[in-house]
Structure formats: structure tokens, C-alpha cells
Coordinates of N, CA and C in Angstrom, one line a residue:
M1 N 151.9 35.0 -164.0 CA 150.6 35.5 -164.6 C 150.5 36.9 -165.5
D2 N 151.1 37.8 -164.5 CA 151.3 39.2 -165.1 C 152.4 38.8 -166.1
T3 N 152.9 38.1 -166.1 CA 154.5 38.1 -167.1 C 154.0 37.1 -168.6
Y4 N 153.3 36.3 -168.0 CA 152.5 35.8 -169.4 C 151.3 37.2 -170.0
R5 N 150.9 38.0 -169.3 CA 150.2 38.8 -170.3 C 150.7 40.0 -170.5
G6 N 151.7 40.3 -170.1 CA 152.9 41.4 -170.4 C 153.4 40.7 -171.9
A7 N 153.8 39.3 -172.0 CA 154.7 38.6 -172.9 C 153.7 38.7 -174.2
A8 N 152.7 38.3 -174.0 CA 151.4 38.4 -174.9 C 150.8 39.8 -175.5
D9 N 150.8 41.0 -174.5 CA 150.1 42.1 -175.0 C 151.6 42.4 -175.9
R10 N 152.8 42.5 -175.9 CA 153.6 42.7 -176.5 C 154.1 42.1 -177.7
R11 N 153.7 40.8 -178.0 CA 153.3 40.1 -179.2 C 152.4 40.9 -179.7
L12 N 151.4 40.4 -179.4 CA 150.3 41.4 -180.2 C 150.3 42.7 -180.8
Q13 N 150.9 43.7 -179.7 CA 151.2 45.2 -180.5 C 152.8 44.8 -181.6
T14 N 153.4 43.8 -181.0 CA 154.2 43.8 -182.8 C 153.5 43.1 -183.6
F15 N 152.7 42.3 -183.7 CA 152.0 42.2 -184.9 C 151.1 42.9 -185.0
A16 N 150.4 43.7 -184.2 CA 149.8 44.7 -184.6 C 150.7 46.1 -185.8
L17 N 151.6 46.0 -185.5 CA 152.4 47.2 -186.0 C 152.9 46.8 -187.6
S18 N 153.3 45.6 -187.0 CA 154.2 44.7 -188.7 C 152.5 44.8 -189.6
A19 N 151.6 44.2 -188.9 CA 150.2 44.4 -189.7 C 150.5 45.5 -190.7
I20 N 150.5 46.3 -189.7 CA 150.1 47.5 -190.3 C 151.2 48.1 -191.4
E21 N 153.1 48.4 -191.0 CA 153.4 48.6 -192.1 C 153.8 48.0 -192.8
E22 N 153.0 46.1 -193.3 CA 153.1 45.9 -194.4 C 152.1 46.3 -195.4
T23 N 150.6 46.8 -194.4 CA 149.4 47.4 -195.5 C 149.4 48.6 -195.5
R24 N 150.7 49.7 -195.3 CA 150.7 51.1 -195.6 C 150.4 51.3 -196.9
P25 N 151.2 50.5 -197.8 CA 151.2 51.2 -199.2 C 150.0 51.2 -199.4
E26 N 149.4 50.2 -199.5 CA 147.9 49.7 -199.6 C 147.1 51.1 -199.6
I27 N 147.2 51.0 -198.1 CA 146.3 52.5 -197.5 C 146.6 53.3 -197.8
E28 N 147.8 53.8 -198.1 CA 148.5 55.4 -199.0 C 147.6 55.3 -200.4
R29 N 147.9 54.1 -200.7 CA 147.1 53.9 -201.8 C 146.3 54.5 -202.5
A30 N 145.2 53.4 -201.1 CA 143.9 54.0 -201.6 C 143.5 55.4 -200.7
F31 N 143.9 55.8 -199.9 CA 143.4 57.1 -199.7 C 143.8 58.4 -200.7
I32 N 145.4 58.0 -201.6 CA 145.5 58.9 -202.6 C 144.2 58.9 -203.8
G33 N 143.8 57.4 -203.7 CA 143.2 57.7 -205.3 C 141.5 58.1 -204.6
A34 N 141.2 57.9 -203.6 CA 140.1 58.3 -203.3 C 139.9 59.7 -203.3
A35 N 140.9 60.8 -203.1 CA 141.6 62.0 -203.0 C 141.3 62.6 -204.2
I36 N 141.9 61.6 -205.0 CA 141.8 61.9 -206.4 C 140.7 62.0 -207.1
T37 N 139.8 60.8 -206.9 CA 138.6 60.7 -207.4 C 137.8 62.2 -206.5
D38 N 137.5 62.3 -205.4 CA 136.9 63.2 -204.5 C 137.2 64.9 -205.3
A39 N 138.8 65.0 -205.6 CA 139.2 66.1 -206.6 C 138.5 66.0 -207.9
K40 N 138.5 65.1 -209.1 CA 137.9 64.6 -210.0 C 136.8 65.9 -210.2
K41 N 135.6 64.9 -209.3 CA 134.4 65.3 -209.4 C 133.9 66.6 -208.3
D42 N 135.0 67.7 -207.7 CA 134.5 68.8 -207.1 C 135.0 69.7 -208.6
I43 N 136.2 68.9 -209.6 CA 136.5 70.0 -210.5 C 135.4 70.1 -211.5
I44 N 134.8 68.5 -211.9 CA 133.4 68.6 -212.5 C 132.6 69.7 -212.3
R45 N 132.2 69.4 -210.7 CA 130.9 70.1 -210.6 C 131.0 71.7 -210.6
S46 N 132.5 72.2 -210.2 CA 132.4 73.8 -210.5 C 132.5 73.9 -212.0
V47 N 132.8 73.7 -213.1 CA 133.1 73.5 -214.2 C 131.9 73.5 -214.7
E48 N 131.2 72.7 -214.5 CA 128.9 72.7 -214.6 C 128.5 73.3 -214.5
N49 N 128.6 73.8 -213.0 CA 127.9 74.8 -212.2 C 128.3 75.9 -212.8
G50 N 129.5 76.4 -213.1 CA 129.8 77.7 -214.0 C 130.0 78.0 -215.5
T51 N 129.2 76.8 -215.8 CA 129.2 76.9 -217.5 C 127.6 76.7 -218.0
S52 N 126.4 76.5 -216.9 CA 125.2 76.2 -217.3 C 124.9 77.3 -218.0
F53 N 123.4 77.1 -219.0 CA 122.8 78.0 -219.8 C 122.6 79.2 -219.0
W54 N 121.9 79.6 -217.9 CA 121.1 80.6 -217.6 C 122.4 81.2 -216.7
W55 N 123.3 80.8 -216.6 CA 124.6 81.9 -215.7 C 125.3 82.7 -217.3
G56 N 125.3 81.4 -218.2 CA 125.8 81.9 -219.7 C 124.8 83.4 -220.3
V57 N 123.7 83.0 -219.9 CA 122.5 84.3 -220.6 C 123.0 85.5 -219.5
T58 N 122.9 85.1 -218.3 CA 122.7 86.3 -217.6 C 123.9 87.0 -217.9
V59 N 125.2 86.6 -218.0 CA 126.5 87.3 -217.9 C 126.5 88.1 -219.0
N60 N 125.8 87.3 -220.4 CA 125.6 87.9 -221.7 C 124.9 89.1 -221.4
I61 N 124.0 89.1 -220.9 CA 122.9 90.4 -220.6 C 123.6 91.4 -219.8
V62 N 124.2 90.8 -219.0 CA 124.9 91.9 -218.2 C 126.5 92.8 -218.8
G63 N 126.9 91.9 -219.7 CA 128.1 92.5 -220.6 C 127.8 93.4 -221.8
W64 N 126.4 93.0 -222.1 CA 125.4 93.9 -222.9 C 124.7 94.9 -222.5
V65 N 124.5 95.2 -221.4 CA 124.2 96.4 -220.7 C 125.2 97.3 -220.6
S66 N 126.4 96.6 -220.0 CA 127.5 97.4 -219.5 C 127.9 98.1 -220.7
A67 N 128.1 97.4 -221.7 CA 129.0 97.6 -223.1 C 128.2 98.9 -223.7
L68 N 126.7 98.7 -223.7 CA 126.1 99.9 -223.8 C 125.8 100.9 -223.4
G69 N 125.8 100.8 -222.0 CA 126.1 101.8 -220.7 C 127.8 103.1 -221.0
L70 N 128.6 101.7 -221.2 CA 129.7 102.5 -221.1 C 129.7 103.4 -223.0
T71 N 128.8 102.9 -223.3 CA 129.2 103.6 -225.2 C 127.7 104.9 -224.9
L72 N 127.0 104.5 -224.4 CA 126.1 106.4 -224.5 C 127.1 107.2 -223.3
L73 N 127.8 106.1 -222.8 CA 128.7 107.7 -221.4 C 130.0 108.1 -222.3
I74 N 130.0 107.4 -223.1 CA 131.4 108.1 -224.4 C 130.7 109.0 -225.2
L75 N 129.7 108.3 -225.5 CA 129.1 109.2 -226.5 C 128.6 110.8 -226.2
N76 N 128.0 110.9 -225.0 CA 127.6 112.0 -224.1 C 128.8 112.8 -223.5
A77 N 129.9 111.9 -223.3 CA 131.4 113.1 -222.8 C 131.8 113.6 -224.0
S78 N 131.9 112.9 -225.0 CA 132.3 113.4 -226.6 C 131.9 114.4 -227.2
K79 N 130.7 114.8 -226.8 CA 129.9 116.1 -227.2 C 129.2 115.6 -228.9
A80 N 128.7 114.4 -228.5 CA 128.2 114.2 -229.6 C 126.4 114.2 -229.5
P81 N 125.7 115.2 -229.0 CA 124.5 114.6 -227.9 C 123.5 114.3 -229.1
E82 N 123.4 114.7 -230.2 CA 122.8 114.3 -231.5 C 122.4 112.7 -231.8
L83 N 123.7 111.9 -231.8 CA 123.7 110.4 -231.9 C 123.2 109.5 -230.0
Y84 N 123.8 110.6 -229.0 CA 123.3 110.5 -227.8 C 122.1 110.2 -227.7
R85 N 121.4 111.2 -228.0 CA 119.6 111.4 -228.3 C 119.1 110.3 -229.2
V86 N 119.7 109.8 -230.1 CA 119.0 108.8 -231.3 C 119.1 107.5 -230.8
I87 N 120.1 106.9 -229.9 CA 120.3 105.9 -229.4 C 119.9 106.1 -228.1
L88 N 119.2 106.7 -227.3 CA 118.2 107.1 -226.3 C 116.7 106.9 -226.4
G89 N 116.6 107.4 -228.3 CA 115.2 107.2 -229.0 C 114.5 105.8 -229.0
W90 N 116.0 105.0 -229.3 CA 115.6 103.9 -229.7 C 114.9 103.1 -228.3
F91 N 115.2 103.6 -227.3 CA 114.9 102.7 -226.1 C 113.7 103.3 -225.3
S92 N 113.0 104.3 -226.0 CA 111.8 105.0 -225.0 C 111.0 105.1 -226.1

């Protein structure tokens, strides 16, 4: 009885391994396809999040304030205090 069970077990293992080997290319293709699809979705989500309207507005405001601050710093450092005072007067 144990001999028959052992033989049946080996046959089942052989069948399972051959079935897995036959379908391995299909499984790999499906896995790679799913990974590519997930990567595309992640890239699209990242681009959409990075290019939103409010993000663009925020970046532009920060850039404008930085450029203005740098300009005022250069004017003050270049001994042009009259122009520096005129520009500061616009904002007060």
C-alpha cells in the first residue's frame, strides 16, 4: 500500500512540476505585464501630482519672492540705497 502511495505521490509531483514548467512563460509574461502597468500608473500619478495648478502657483510665488529678495540684497550691497528705498517704498 505504501508503495502505491509513494508512486502516486511521485506521479503527482512530476505532473505538477511539468504543468508549472509549461505555464511558466505565461506566468512570467502576466507578472511582467502587471509590473509595467503598475509602474505606468505610478509615473502618471507622480507627474499629475507634480504638475497640479496650486503646486505651480506656489512654486511661482516662491520664485518671485526669492528673486525680489535677491534683487534687493544686490541693490543694497552695491551701494544704491536710493533705488533700494524706492523699491521698498512700493511695498509699504
